[in-house]
Amino acid sequence: MATSSFPWLSRSLAVLRKDLRIEFRTRYAYSALLMFAITTLVTVSFSVGGFMSGPEMTDIAAALLWIILFFSAMAGLSRTFVQEEESGTVIALKMAAEPEPVYIGKYLFNVVLLFSLTVLVVPLFVVMLNLSVVLVGGFLATVFLGAMGLAGASTILAAIVAKAGAKGSLMTVLSFPILLPLMLGAISATRTALGGGPPGAINADLLMLFFYNGVALAASLLLFEYVWNE
Amino acid sequence: MQNYVAVKKLSKEYSCRRLFADVSITIPDRSVFVVLGHNGAGKTTFLRIICGLVPATSGQVDFVLCGNVLTAAEKRAKVGLVSPDLELYGELSAVENLEFFSGVRGLPFSLQRAREILEFVGLKGRGHDYVATYSSGMKQRMKYAQALLHEPPILILDEPTANLDEVGVALVDTIIRRQKEKGIVIMATNEPREVCYGDQQLSLA
């Protein structure tokens, strides 16, 4: 008996609520994400922060921001599924839940985790590197869509990685080709938002990021049942 | 016979090793089916295939309720599993675990129902403690709470009395007797006391 007209939604939210509760108590994933992000952010600001002037520096700043977010995501987002496998709770979860709500719940959890990271890291990055954001709306939309895309692709990759032996390195290796289009689009849009190109150019990049999110989510939902039942 | 589990020509092989081959059996409603066998004979694998957690090399398992063969998703709603390698969330309390499993099954959750089921399995007053702080026997009782939460017509038990004291063993006796009155129990065990419950037995060599 479903409790709502959208049974997937209520079941997905149950997974999200459970993961947030556990994360709030243990901070397994958030600690990994945050420590990596803060360490790299401080290193970057000390090493290149003083040279961040001139139009060509927007290229470097945009790339650095997404490198920090990419590797932070790789450090923490795989925990969602790895933790279930390692603790043996995956059997109870498989017995109780259909695959789709599990994927959506884990995806939403990664979105929340990555958004809470970007809310901290992105303003710090802008301040520490003394950047000026020319297109504020475009910059926020880029960060939003980029983080959503990172979370979407990372979630299905985490499910695959959780089944493998060499979990640590596999996540980054697998995710690189899949996340490359997202990274290129996000870097290009960020560069434009920081004043490194004609303002109109950001629209095409944002559209690309929007469609990347749609394709990543749809493909992940189609694939997940096979990965989950493997 | 409207409700039954039909195991048809079920075989399982790992690499070159054959665990069992062409097992066919019908488990009728209101009965207990016991799987016997030495360590490594394939009892747990047999149960996992029935649950749909592990694919069979060949053959199939049909759950028939009210004359209808259930789909994989429907099977999930009709089965409760207690197994040594099934773990609950240690970072959550017993009540939070039950709340989660209700939610993810799409069932309404009530604290009253959670308290009742925890009292039934002998965890009264411990519902708000984290499961990680439980002893192994209490964790086993909690697995029963999780498995019985949705009142499944089919209960699958792997080593049902593992880690339990005498009171816990008596609880399992009660659970098996009650379940037999309203559905099916499939269990893997070598304990003579539990084997006695079996209306049918399968011995894996």
Short mmCIF file of C-alpha atoms in Angstrom, two decimals, chain A residues 1-3 10-11 14-15 17-19 21-22 25-26 28 83-84 87-99 101-102 229-230, chain B residues 48 51-53 55 73 76-77 79-81 83 85-93 96 99-101 103-109 130 146:
data_model
loop_
_atom_site.label_atom_id
_atom_site.label_comp_id
_atom_site.label_asym_id
_atom_site.label_seq_id
_atom_site.Cartn_x
_atom_site.Cartn_y
_atom_site.Cartn_z
CA MET A 1 0.00 0.00 0.00
CA ALA A 2 1.57 3.24 -1.13
CA THR A 3 1.29 6.25 1.11
CA SER A 10 8.00 8.93 -0.84
CA ARG A 11 10.31 5.88 -1.02
CA ALA A 14 12.85 7.67 2.87
CA VAL A 15 16.27 6.72 1.44
CA ARG A 17 16.20 10.90 5.04
CA LYS A 18 18.00 7.75 6.19
CA ASP A 19 21.26 8.72 4.46
CA ARG A 21 20.50 10.97 9.34
CA ILE A 22 23.48 8.62 9.12
CA ARG A 25 25.84 11.32 12.84
CA THR A 26 28.99 9.95 11.19
CA TYR A 28 31.81 9.86 6.58
CA GLN A 83 29.04 2.13 2.84
CA GLU A 84 25.96 -0.04 2.14
CA SER A 87 28.40 -2.66 6.29
CA GLY A 88 26.22 -5.45 4.85
CA THR A 89 23.06 -3.32 4.87
CA VAL A 90 22.76 -3.68 1.11
CA ILE A 91 20.89 -7.01 1.50
CA ALA A 92 18.21 -5.49 3.72
CA LEU A 93 17.93 -2.55 1.34
CA LYS A 94 17.60 -4.81 -1.71
CA MET A 95 14.94 -6.88 0.03
CA ALA A 96 12.92 -3.81 0.97
CA ALA A 97 13.32 -1.34 -1.87
CA GLU A 98 12.85 -1.20 -5.59
CA PRO A 99 15.97 -0.06 -7.47
CA PRO A 101 13.79 4.84 -5.39
CA VAL A 102 17.22 3.74 -4.13
CA ASN A 229 20.86 -6.49 -9.14
CA GLU A 230 24.33 -7.59 -10.28
CA ARG B 48 19.27 -16.16 -1.72
CA CYS B 51 14.74 -14.23 -2.42
CA GLY B 52 15.97 -13.01 -5.81
CA LEU B 53 19.28 -11.76 -4.41
CA PRO B 55 20.60 -15.41 -9.98
CA ALA B 73 8.83 -6.17 -7.30
CA ARG B 76 9.89 -8.11 -2.49
CA ALA B 77 6.74 -6.98 -0.73
CA VAL B 79 9.01 -11.77 1.67
CA GLY B 80 10.67 -11.20 5.03
CA LEU B 81 14.29 -12.32 5.35
CA SER B 83 19.96 -13.98 7.59
CA ASP B 85 24.75 -11.56 6.49
CA LEU B 86 21.78 -9.18 6.48
CA GLU B 87 22.71 -6.17 8.60
CA LEU B 88 20.63 -3.26 9.82
CA TYR B 89 21.76 0.34 10.11
CA GLY B 90 23.89 0.56 13.23
CA GLU B 91 23.92 4.36 13.18
CA LEU B 92 20.12 4.42 13.48
CA SER B 93 18.00 3.42 16.45
CA GLU B 96 14.46 4.69 13.07
CA GLU B 99 10.65 3.84 10.18
CA PHE B 100 13.08 3.61 7.26
CA PHE B 101 12.02 0.10 6.20
CA GLY B 103 9.03 4.20 4.30
CA VAL B 104 11.08 2.45 1.66
CA ARG B 105 8.40 -0.24 1.33
CA GLY B 106 5.79 2.47 0.88
CA LEU B 107 4.00 1.56 4.11
CA PRO B 108 2.65 4.00 6.69
CA PHE B 109 4.76 4.15 9.85
CA TYR B 130 21.39 2.77 18.27
CA GLN B 146 12.48 -5.80 10.37
#
